[in-house]
Tab-separated table of C-alpha atoms in Angstrom:
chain	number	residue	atom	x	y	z
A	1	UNK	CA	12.488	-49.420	4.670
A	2	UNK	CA	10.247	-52.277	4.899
A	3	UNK	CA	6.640	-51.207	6.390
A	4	UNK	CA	6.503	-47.902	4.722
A	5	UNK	CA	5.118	-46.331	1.450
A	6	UNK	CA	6.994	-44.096	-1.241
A	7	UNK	CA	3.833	-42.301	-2.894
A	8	UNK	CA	3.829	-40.484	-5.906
A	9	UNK	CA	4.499	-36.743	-4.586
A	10	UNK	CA	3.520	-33.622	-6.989
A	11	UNK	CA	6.913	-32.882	-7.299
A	12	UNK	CA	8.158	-36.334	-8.580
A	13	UNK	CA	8.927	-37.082	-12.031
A	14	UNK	CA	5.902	-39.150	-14.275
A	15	UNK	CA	7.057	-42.653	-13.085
A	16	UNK	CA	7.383	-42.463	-10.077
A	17	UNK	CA	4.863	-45.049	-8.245
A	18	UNK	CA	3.752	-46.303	-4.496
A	19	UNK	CA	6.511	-48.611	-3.439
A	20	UNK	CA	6.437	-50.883	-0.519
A	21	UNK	CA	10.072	-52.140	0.096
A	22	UNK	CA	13.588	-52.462	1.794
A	23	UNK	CA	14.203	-50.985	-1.397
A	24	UNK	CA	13.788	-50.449	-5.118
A	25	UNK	CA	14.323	-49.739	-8.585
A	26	UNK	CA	11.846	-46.989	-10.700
A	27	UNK	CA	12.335	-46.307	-13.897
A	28	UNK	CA	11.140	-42.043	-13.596
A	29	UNK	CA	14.475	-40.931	-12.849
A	30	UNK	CA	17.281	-39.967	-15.202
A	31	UNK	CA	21.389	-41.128	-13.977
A	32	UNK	CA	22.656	-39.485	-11.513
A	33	UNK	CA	19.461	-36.880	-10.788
A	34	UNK	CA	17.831	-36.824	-6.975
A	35	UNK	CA	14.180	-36.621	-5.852
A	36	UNK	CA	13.118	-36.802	-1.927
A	37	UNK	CA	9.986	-38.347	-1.350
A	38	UNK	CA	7.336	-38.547	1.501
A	39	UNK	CA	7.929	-41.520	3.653
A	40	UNK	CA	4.525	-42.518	5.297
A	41	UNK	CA	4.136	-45.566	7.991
A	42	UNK	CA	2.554	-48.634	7.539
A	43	UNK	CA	2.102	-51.059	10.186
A	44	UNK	CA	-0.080	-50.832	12.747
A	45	UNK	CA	1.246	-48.601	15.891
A	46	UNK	CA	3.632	-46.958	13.912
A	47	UNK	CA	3.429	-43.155	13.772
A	48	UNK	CA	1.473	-41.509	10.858
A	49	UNK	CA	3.508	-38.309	10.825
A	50	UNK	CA	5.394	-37.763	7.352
A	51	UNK	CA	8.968	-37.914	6.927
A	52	UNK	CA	11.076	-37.975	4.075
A	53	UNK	CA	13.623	-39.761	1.840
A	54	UNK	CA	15.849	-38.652	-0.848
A	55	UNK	CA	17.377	-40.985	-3.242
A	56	UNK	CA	19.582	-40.846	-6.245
A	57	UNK	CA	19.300	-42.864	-9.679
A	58	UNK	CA	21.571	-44.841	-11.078
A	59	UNK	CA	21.188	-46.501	-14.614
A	60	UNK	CA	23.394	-49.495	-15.764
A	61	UNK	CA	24.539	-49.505	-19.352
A	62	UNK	CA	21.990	-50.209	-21.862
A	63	UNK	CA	22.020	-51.022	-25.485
A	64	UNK	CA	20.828	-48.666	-28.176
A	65	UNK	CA	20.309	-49.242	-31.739
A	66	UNK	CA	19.259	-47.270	-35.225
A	67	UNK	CA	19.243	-47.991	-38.894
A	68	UNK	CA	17.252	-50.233	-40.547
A	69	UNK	CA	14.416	-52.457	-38.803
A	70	UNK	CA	12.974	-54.632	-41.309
A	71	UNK	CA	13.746	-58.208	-39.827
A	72	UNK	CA	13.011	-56.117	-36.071
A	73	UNK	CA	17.540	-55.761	-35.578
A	74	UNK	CA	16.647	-52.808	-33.577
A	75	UNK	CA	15.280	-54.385	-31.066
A	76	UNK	CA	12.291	-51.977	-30.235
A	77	UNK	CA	8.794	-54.370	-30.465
A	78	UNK	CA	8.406	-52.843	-33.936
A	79	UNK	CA	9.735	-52.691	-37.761
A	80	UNK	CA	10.214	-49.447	-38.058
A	81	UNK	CA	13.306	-47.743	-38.949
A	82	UNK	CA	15.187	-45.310	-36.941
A	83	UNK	CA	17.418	-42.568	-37.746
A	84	UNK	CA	18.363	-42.000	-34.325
A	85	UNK	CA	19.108	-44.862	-31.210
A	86	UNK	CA	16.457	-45.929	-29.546
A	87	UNK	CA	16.558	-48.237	-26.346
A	88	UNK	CA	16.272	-52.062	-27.191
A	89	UNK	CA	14.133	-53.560	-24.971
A	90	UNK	CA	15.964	-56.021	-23.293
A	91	UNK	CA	14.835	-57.679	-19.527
A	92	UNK	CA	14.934	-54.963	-16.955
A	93	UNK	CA	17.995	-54.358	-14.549
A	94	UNK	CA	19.824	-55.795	-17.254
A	95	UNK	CA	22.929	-54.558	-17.617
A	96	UNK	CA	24.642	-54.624	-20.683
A	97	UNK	CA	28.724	-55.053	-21.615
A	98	UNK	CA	29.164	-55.342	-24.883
A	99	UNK	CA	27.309	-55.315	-28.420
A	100	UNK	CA	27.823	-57.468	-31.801
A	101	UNK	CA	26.209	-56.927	-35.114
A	102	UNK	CA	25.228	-59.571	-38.015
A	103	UNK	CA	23.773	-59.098	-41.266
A	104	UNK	CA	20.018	-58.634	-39.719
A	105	UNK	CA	20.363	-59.520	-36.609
A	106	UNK	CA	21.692	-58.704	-33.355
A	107	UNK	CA	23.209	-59.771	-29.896
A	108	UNK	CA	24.122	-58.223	-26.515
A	109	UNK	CA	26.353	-59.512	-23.540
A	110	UNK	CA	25.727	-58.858	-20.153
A	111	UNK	CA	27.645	-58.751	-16.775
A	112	UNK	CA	26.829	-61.450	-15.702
A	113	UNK	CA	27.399	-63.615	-18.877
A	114	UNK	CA	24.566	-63.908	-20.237
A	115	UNK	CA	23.975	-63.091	-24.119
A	116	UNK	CA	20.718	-62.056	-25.950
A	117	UNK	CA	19.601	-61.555	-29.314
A	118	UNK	CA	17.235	-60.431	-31.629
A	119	UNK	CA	16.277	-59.598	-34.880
A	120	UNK	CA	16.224	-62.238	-37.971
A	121	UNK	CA	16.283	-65.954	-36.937
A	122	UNK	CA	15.660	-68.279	-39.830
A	123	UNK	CA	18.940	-69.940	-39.421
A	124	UNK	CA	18.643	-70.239	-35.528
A	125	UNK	CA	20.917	-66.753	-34.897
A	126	UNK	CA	18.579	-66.492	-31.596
A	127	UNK	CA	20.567	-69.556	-29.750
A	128	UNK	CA	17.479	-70.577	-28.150
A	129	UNK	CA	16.592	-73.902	-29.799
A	130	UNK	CA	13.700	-72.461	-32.529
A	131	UNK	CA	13.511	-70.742	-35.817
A	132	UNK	CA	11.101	-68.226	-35.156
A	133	UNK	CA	9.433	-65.448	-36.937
A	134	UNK	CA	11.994	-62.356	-36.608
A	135	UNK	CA	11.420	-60.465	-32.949
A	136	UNK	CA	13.530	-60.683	-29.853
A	137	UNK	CA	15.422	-59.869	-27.414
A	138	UNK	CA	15.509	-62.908	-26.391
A	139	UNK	CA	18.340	-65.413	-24.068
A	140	UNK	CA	20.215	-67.542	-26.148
A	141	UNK	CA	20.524	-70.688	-24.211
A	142	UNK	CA	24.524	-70.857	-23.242
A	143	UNK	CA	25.225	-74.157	-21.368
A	144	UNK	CA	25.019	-74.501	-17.655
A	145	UNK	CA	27.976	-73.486	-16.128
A	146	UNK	CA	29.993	-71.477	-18.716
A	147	UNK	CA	30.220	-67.888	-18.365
A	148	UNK	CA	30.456	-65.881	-21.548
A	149	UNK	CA	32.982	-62.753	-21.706
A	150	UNK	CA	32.786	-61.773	-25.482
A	151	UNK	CA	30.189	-62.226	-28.788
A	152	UNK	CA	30.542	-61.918	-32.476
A	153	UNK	CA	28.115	-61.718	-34.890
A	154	UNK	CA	28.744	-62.689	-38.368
A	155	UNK	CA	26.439	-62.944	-41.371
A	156	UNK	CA	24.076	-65.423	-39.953
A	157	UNK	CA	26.031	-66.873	-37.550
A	158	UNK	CA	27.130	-65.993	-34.196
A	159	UNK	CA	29.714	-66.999	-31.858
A	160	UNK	CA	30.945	-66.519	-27.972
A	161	UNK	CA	34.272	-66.686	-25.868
A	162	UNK	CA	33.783	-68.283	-22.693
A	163	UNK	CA	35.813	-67.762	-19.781
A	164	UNK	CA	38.060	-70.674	-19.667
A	165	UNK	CA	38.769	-69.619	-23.340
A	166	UNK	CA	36.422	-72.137	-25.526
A	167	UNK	CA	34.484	-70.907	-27.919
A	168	UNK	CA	30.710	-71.523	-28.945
A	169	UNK	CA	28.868	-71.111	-31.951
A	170	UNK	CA	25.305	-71.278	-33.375
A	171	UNK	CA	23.437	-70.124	-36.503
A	172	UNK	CA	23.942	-71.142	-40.160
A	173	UNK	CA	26.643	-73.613	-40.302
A	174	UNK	CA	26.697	-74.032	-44.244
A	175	UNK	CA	29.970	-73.579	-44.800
A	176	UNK	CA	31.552	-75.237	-41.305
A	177	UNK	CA	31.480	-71.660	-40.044
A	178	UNK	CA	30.310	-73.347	-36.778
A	179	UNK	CA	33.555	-75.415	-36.340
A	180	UNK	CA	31.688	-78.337	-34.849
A	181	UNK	CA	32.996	-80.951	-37.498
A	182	UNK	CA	29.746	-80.414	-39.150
A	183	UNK	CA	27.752	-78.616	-41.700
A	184	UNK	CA	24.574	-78.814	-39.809
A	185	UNK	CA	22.554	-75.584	-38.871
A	186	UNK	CA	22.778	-75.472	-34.696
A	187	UNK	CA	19.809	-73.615	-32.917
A	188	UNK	CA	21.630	-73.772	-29.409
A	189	UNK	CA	25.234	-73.036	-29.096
A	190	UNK	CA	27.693	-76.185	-29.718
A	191	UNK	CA	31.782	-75.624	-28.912
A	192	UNK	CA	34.101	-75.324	-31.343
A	193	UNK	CA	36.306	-78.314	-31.894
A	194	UNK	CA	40.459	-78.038	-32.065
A	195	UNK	CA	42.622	-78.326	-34.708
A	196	UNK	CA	41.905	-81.586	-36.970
A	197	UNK	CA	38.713	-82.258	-35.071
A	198	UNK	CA	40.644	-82.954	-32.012
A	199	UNK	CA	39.222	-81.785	-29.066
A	200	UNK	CA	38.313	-78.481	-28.316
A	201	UNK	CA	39.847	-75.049	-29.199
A	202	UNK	CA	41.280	-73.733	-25.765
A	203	UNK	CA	42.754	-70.637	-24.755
A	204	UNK	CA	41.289	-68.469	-26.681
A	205	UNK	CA	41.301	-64.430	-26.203
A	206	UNK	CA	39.640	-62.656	-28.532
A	207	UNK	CA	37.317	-63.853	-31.700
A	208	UNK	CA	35.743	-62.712	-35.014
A	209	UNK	CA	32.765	-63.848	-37.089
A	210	UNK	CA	32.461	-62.810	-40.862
A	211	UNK	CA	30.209	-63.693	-43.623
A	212	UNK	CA	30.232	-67.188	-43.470
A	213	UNK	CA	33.913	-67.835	-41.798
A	214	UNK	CA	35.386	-67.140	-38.100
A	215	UNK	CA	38.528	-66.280	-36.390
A	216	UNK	CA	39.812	-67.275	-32.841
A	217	UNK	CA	43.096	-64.827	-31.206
A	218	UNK	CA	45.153	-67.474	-28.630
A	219	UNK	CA	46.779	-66.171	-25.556
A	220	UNK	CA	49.983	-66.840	-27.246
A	221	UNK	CA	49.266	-64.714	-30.108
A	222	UNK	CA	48.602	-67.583	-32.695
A	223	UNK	CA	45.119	-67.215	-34.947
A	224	UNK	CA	42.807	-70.150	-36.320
A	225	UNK	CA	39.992	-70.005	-39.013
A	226	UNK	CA	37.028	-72.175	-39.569
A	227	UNK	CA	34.408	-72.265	-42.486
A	228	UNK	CA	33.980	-71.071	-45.765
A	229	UNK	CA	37.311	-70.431	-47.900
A	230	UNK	CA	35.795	-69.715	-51.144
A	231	UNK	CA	38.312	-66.671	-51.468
A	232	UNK	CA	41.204	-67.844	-49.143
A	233	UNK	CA	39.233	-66.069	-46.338
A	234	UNK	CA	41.123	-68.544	-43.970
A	235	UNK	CA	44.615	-67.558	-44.780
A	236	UNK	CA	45.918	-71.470	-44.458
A	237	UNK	CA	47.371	-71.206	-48.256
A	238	UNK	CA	44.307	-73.008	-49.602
A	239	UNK	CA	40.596	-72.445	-51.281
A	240	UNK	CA	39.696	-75.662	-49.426
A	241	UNK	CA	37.021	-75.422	-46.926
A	242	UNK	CA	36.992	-75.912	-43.302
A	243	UNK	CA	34.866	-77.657	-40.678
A	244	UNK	CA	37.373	-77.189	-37.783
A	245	UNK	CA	39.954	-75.169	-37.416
A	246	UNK	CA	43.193	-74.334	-38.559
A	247	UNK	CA	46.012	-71.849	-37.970
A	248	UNK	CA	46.384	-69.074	-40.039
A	249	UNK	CA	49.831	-69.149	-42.154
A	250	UNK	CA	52.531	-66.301	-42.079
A	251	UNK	CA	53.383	-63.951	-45.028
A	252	UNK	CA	53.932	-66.162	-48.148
A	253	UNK	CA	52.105	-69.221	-46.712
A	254	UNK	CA	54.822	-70.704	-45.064
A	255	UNK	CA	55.131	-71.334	-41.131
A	256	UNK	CA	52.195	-69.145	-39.114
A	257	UNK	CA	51.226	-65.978	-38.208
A	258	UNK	CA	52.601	-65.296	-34.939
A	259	UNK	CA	52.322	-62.331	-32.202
A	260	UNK	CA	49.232	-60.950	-33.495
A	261	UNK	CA	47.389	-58.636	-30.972
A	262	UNK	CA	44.025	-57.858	-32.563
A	263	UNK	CA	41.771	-59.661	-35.261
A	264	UNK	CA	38.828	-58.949	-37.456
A	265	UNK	CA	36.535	-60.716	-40.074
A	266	UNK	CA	35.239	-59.410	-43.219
A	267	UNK	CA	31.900	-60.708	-45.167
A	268	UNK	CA	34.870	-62.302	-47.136
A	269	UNK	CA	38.261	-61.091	-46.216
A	270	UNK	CA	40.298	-61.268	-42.701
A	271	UNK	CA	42.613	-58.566	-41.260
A	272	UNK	CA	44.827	-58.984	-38.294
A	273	UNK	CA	47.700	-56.205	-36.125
A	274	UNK	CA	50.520	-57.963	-34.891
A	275	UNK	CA	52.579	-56.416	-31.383
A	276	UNK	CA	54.649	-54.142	-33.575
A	277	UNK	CA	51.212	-52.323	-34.952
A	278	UNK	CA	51.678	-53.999	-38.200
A	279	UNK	CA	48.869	-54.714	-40.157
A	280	UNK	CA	47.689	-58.321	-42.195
A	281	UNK	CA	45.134	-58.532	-44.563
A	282	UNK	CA	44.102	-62.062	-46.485
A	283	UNK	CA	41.180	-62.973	-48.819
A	284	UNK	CA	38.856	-61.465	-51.445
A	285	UNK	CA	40.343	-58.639	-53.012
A	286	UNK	CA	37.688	-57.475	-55.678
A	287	UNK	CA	37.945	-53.645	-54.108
A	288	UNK	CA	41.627	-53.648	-52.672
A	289	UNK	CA	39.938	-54.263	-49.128
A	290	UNK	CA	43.312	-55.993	-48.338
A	291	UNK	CA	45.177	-52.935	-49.006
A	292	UNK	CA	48.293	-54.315	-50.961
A	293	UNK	CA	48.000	-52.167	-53.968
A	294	UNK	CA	46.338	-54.853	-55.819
A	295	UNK	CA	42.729	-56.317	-56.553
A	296	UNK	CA	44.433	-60.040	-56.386
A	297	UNK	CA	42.596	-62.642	-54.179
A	298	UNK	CA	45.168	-63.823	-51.639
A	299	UNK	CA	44.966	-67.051	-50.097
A	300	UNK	CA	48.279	-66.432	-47.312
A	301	UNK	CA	48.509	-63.139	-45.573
A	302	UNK	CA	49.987	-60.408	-47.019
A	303	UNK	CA	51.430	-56.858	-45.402
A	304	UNK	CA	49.005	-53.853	-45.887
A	305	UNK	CA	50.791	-51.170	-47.406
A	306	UNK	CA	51.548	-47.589	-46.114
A	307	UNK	CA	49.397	-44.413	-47.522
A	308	UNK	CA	52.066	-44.013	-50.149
A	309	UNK	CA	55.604	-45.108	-51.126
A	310	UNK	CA	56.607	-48.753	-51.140
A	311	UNK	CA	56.803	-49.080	-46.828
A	312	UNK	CA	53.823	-50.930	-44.946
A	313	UNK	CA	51.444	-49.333	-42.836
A	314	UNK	CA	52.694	-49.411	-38.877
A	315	UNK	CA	51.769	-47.570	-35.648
A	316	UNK	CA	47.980	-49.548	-35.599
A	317	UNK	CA	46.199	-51.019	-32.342
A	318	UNK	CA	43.008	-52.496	-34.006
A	319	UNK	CA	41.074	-53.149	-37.252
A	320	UNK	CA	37.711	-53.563	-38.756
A	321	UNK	CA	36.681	-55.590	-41.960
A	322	UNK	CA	33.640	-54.568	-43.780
A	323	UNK	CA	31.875	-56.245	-46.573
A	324	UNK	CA	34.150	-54.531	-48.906
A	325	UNK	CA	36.380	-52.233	-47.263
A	326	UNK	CA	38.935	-52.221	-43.939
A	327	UNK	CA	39.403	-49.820	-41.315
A	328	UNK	CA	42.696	-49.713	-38.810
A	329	UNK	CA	42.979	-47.243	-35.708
A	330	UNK	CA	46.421	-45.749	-34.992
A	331	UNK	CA	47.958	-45.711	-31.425
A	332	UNK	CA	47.959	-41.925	-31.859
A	333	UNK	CA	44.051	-42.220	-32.495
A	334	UNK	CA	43.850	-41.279	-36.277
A	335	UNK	CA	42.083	-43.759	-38.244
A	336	UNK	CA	42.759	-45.287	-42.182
A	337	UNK	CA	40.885	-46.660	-44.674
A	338	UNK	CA	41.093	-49.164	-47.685
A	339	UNK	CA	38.643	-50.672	-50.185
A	340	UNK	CA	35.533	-49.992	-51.519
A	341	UNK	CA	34.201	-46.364	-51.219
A	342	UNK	CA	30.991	-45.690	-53.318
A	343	UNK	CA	28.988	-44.386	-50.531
A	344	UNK	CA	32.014	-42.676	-48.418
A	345	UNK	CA	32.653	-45.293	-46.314
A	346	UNK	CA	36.554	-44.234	-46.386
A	347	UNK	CA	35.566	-40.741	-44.787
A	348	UNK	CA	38.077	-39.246	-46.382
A	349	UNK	CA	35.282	-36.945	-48.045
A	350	UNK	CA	35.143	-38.866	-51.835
A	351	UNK	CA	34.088	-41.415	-52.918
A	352	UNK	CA	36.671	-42.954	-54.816
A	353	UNK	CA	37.808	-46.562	-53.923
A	354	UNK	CA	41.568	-47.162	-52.964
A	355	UNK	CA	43.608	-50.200	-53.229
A	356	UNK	CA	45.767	-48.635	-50.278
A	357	UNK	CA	45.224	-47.080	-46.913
A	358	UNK	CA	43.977	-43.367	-46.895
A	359	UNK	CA	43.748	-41.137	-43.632
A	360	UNK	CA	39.939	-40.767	-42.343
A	361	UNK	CA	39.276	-37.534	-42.182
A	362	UNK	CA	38.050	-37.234	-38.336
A	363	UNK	CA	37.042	-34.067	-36.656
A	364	UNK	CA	39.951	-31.925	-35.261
A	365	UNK	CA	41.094	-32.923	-31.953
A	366	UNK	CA	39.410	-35.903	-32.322
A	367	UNK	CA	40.666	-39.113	-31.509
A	368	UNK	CA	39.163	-42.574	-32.235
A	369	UNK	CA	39.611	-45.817	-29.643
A	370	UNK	CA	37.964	-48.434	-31.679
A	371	UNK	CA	36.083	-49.051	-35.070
A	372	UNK	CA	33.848	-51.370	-36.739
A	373	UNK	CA	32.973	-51.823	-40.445
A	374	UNK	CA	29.877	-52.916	-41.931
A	375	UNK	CA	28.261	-52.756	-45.130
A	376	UNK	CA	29.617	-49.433	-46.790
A	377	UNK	CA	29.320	-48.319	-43.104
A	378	UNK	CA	31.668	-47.205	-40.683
A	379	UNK	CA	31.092	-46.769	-37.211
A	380	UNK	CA	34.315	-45.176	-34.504
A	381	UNK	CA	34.052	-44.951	-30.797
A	382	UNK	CA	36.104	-41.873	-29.388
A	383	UNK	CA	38.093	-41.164	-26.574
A	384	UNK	CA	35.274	-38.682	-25.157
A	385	UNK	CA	32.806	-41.611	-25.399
A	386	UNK	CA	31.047	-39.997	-29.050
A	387	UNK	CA	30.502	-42.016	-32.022
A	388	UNK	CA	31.295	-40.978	-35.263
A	389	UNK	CA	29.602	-42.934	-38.660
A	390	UNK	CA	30.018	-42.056	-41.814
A	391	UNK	CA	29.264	-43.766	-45.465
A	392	UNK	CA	25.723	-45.556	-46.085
A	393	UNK	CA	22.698	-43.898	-44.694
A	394	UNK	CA	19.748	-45.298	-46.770
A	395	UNK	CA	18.251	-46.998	-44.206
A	396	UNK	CA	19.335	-44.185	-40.860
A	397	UNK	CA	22.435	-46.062	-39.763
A	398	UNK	CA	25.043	-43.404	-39.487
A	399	UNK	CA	22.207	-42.212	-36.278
A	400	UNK	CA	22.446	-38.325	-37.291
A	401	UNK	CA	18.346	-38.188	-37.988
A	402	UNK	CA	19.022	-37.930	-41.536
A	403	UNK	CA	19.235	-40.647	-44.532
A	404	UNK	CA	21.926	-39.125	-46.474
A	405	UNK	CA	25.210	-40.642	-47.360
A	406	UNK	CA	28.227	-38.988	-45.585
A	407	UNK	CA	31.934	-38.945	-47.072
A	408	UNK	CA	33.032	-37.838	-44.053
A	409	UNK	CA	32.412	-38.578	-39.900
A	410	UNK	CA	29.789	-36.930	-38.592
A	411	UNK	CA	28.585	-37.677	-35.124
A	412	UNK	CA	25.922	-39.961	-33.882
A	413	UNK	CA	22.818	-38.974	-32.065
A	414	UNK	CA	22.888	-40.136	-28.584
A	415	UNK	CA	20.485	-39.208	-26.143
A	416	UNK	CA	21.585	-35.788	-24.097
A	417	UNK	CA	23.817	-36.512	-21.247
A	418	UNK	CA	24.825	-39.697	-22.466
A	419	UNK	CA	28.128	-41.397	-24.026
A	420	UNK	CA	29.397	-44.642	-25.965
A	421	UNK	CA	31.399	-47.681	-24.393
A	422	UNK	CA	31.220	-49.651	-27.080
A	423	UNK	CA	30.154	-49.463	-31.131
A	424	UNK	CA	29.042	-51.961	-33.439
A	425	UNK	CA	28.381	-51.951	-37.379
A	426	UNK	CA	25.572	-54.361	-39.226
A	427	UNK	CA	24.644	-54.434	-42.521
A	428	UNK	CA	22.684	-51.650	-42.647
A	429	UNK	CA	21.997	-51.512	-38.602
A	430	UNK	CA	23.960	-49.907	-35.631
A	431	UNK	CA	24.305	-50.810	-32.030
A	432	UNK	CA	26.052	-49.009	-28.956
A	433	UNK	CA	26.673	-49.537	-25.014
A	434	UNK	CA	25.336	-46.501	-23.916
A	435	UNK	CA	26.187	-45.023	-20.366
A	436	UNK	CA	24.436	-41.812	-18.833
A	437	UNK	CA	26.714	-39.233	-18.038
C-alpha cells in the first residue's frame, strides 16, 4: 500500500494513527479483532476518491508479571507492586517464548534467541557487561553467533542452553555456580566448562539454576551439577564444592543417575524424574523437601516416597524445587507436594509441613501441565492455558488482586480473552507467556 494514508476514522479504536506504508503494525487493536479503514491516495495523479481497507490484529506472545516490585522484577518502568499481571515492557514486536524467575530478578527468551532481563543487577544478572541500578528490560549480550533455546534463573545467577547444546552462564559466581573454572562474578555470559575443567559441556537438553548451584539434562539422559554443595545440593556423594561440573551419582552414591527425563533446582536441594516417572530428590532436608520421610541432609540421591505406605512415588512427568518445598506433576495431570507448608504452599488446604508427598488439591476437572516452585509459592500451568498459584501472597504473587495467603489453588488473573503458555515462580514475583485468545 505504499503511496496511501490509513487515517484515524471515528470508528477506530484510540490508537489507531495516520500510517504511510506497504504495511504496518498499531498497537489499538486487540488479537484477533477487525477494523476497516479509509484508504486515501497520495501521490500526485492518483485519484482522491476514498476506498477502504480492513485488517485484522494479531499479537505475538508477551510476557506478564505480578507480585512484588521492589528491585523493578516486574518489569513495568516502576516499583510498584502488583496484584494482578501487568505487561513488561520489553522492545516492541518482540515476541516472547519462554520466562525464568530469580530471587529479584527476571529474564525472557525470544524467538529468535535472544534473552532479556530485568529487575535487580548488583551481581551482573542483566548479562550486559554493567552493574547497574535495578531497571530493565534490557538484552543480555549472548555471543555472536549462538542462538539461545532455553533460560534459567537462579538466585542471582542465570544461565542459557544454546542450540548446539552448550550452556552459558552469568551473574554471581561465588560459589562456582557459573561453571567457568572460576569464582569470579561474570557481567556477560561465559560457557560452561566440561567435566574436570575439560572443555566444554556439550549436548545438553534441558537445565536448572538454584540458589547458588546449577543442573545440566544430556541427550542421553545423564545430569551434571556445578557450584555450591554446602548441603550435598550436587548429588556427587560429597559436601565439596564445585567450579565445573560433575555427574550426578545414582541412589546410594555409587555409579550415576541415568535415564532421567526432567530436572529441577531448589534454593538448596535438587529433584530429578527418570523415564519410568520416578522421582529423585538430593540435598538440604531441613523441611522434608526431599520427600523421603526424613529431615536428613542427603548428599547421593535418594527415591521420593509415595503419599503413604513404604512404595515410592511413580506416574510423574516433571518437578519443581522451591526454597523449601517440591512439587511433581502426574502424567494423569494431578499434582503433589512435599516440604515446607507454613503459608499453604502444598495446596492441599493446611498448612502443615510433610516429610512426604501429599495430593494438591486442584480444582475439579482440572488438570495441570507444568509447575514451578518459588519461595512458599507455587505457580501450575493447565491444560486450558489458566494458571493456578497458591501459598504466599504478601507481596500479590499468587495474581488473584488480593494479598492473602491461599492453602489451596486459586486462579490467576489474566487479562480477558487471554491464556498461559508458560509459568514461572520468583521469590516473591511471578511471570507468564501470555497469548490472546
Amino acid at each position: 500500500m505504499t503511496g496511501y494514508q490509513l487515517p484515524r476514522d471515528a470508528g477506530a479504536p484510540v490508537g489507531i494513527t495516520p500510517r504511510t506504508a506497504s504495511s504496518y503494525t498499531d498497537g489499538g487493536l486487540p488479537n484477533n479483532a477487525s477494523h476497516t479503514w479509509n484508504l486515501a491516495a497520495l501521490a500526485a495523479g492518483w485519484s482522491s476518491a476514498p476506498a477502504t481497507v480492513s485488517a485484522t490484529a494479531s499479537c505475538p506472545p508477551v510476557a506478564q508479571a505480578w507480585g512484588s516490585n521492589q528491585y523493578q522484577q516486574i518489569g513495568d518502568g516502576t516499583t510498584t507492586d502488583r496484584a494482578v499481571p501487568v505487561n513488561v515492557s520489553l522492545p516492541p514486536g518482540v515476541t516472547v517464548t519462554a520466562v525464568a524467575d530469580g530471587v529479584s530478578f527476571s529474564l525472557a527468551l525470544t524467538s529468535t534467541g535472544a534473552v532479556y532481563a530485568w529487575g535487580y543487577n548488583a551481581e551482573g544478572e542483566f548479562g550486559n557487561g554493567t552493574t547497574s541500578v535495578p531497571g530493565g528490560p534490557v538484552a543480555v549480550n549472548i555471543p555472536g553467533g549462538v542462538t539461545i533455546t532455553a533460560i534459567a534463573a537462579g538466585g542471582s545467577h542465570a544461565l542459557a542452553l544454546a542450540s548446539n547444546g552448550t550452556v552459558y552462564a552469568w551473574g554471581s559466581n561465588t560459589s562456582g555456580q557459573l561453571g567457568d573454572n572460576t569464582t569470579t562474578t561474570r557481567l556477560t555470559p561465559v560457557q560452561v566448562r566440561g567435566v574436570g575443567g575439560t572443555g566444554y559441556l556439550a549436548n545438553i537438553k534441558s537445565i536448572a539454576a538454584g540458589g547458588s548451584h546449577s543442573l545440566a539434562l544430556s541427550n542421553t539422559g545423564a545430569v551434571y551439577a556445578w557450584g555450591s554443595n554446602t548441603y550435598g545440593q550436587l548429588g556427587d556423594n560429597t559436601t565439596t564444592t564445585r567450579l565445573t561440573p560433575v555427574q550426578v551419582t545414582a541412589v546410594g552414591g555409587s555409579g550415576t543417575l541415568a535415564n532421567i527425563t526432567a530436572i529441577s533446582a531448589g534454593t538448596s536441594h535438587s529433584l530429578a524424574v527418570n523415564t519410568n516417572g520416578a522421582v529423585f530428590a538430593w540435598g538440604l532436608n531441613s523441611t522434608g523437601q526431599l520427600g523421603d520421610t526424613t529431615t536428613t541432609q542427603q548428599n547421593a540421591p535418594v527415591r521420593v516416597k509415595a503419599v503413604s505406605g513404604a512404595s515410592n512415588l511413580t506416574g510423574i512427568k516433571s518437578v519443581a524445587a522451591g526454597e523449601t518445598h517440591s512439587l511433581a506433576v502426574a502424567t494423569n495431570g494431578s499434582m503433589y507436594a512435599w516440604g515446607y507448608n507454613a503459608k499453604g504452599e502444598l495446596g492441599n488446604g493446611t498448612t502443615t509441613s510433610t516429610l512426604r508427598p501429599v495430593k494438591v488439591s486442584l480444582p475439579v476437572g482440572v488438570t495441570a501441565t507444568t509447575a514451578d516452585a518459588g519461595t512458599e509459592l507455587s505457580l501450575a500451568h493447565t491444560s486450558t492455558g489458566q494458571v493456578l498459584a497458591w501459598g504466599w501472597n504478601n507481596s500479590g504473587q499468587l495474581g488473584d488482586g488480593t494479598t492473602t495467603n491461599r492453602t489451596t489453588p486459586v486462579t490467576v488473573s489474566l487479562p480477558a480473552g487471554t491464556t498461559a503458555t508458560a509459568v514461572a515462580a520468583g521469590r516473591a514475583h511471578s511471570l507468564s507467556v501470555t497469548v490472546a485468545n
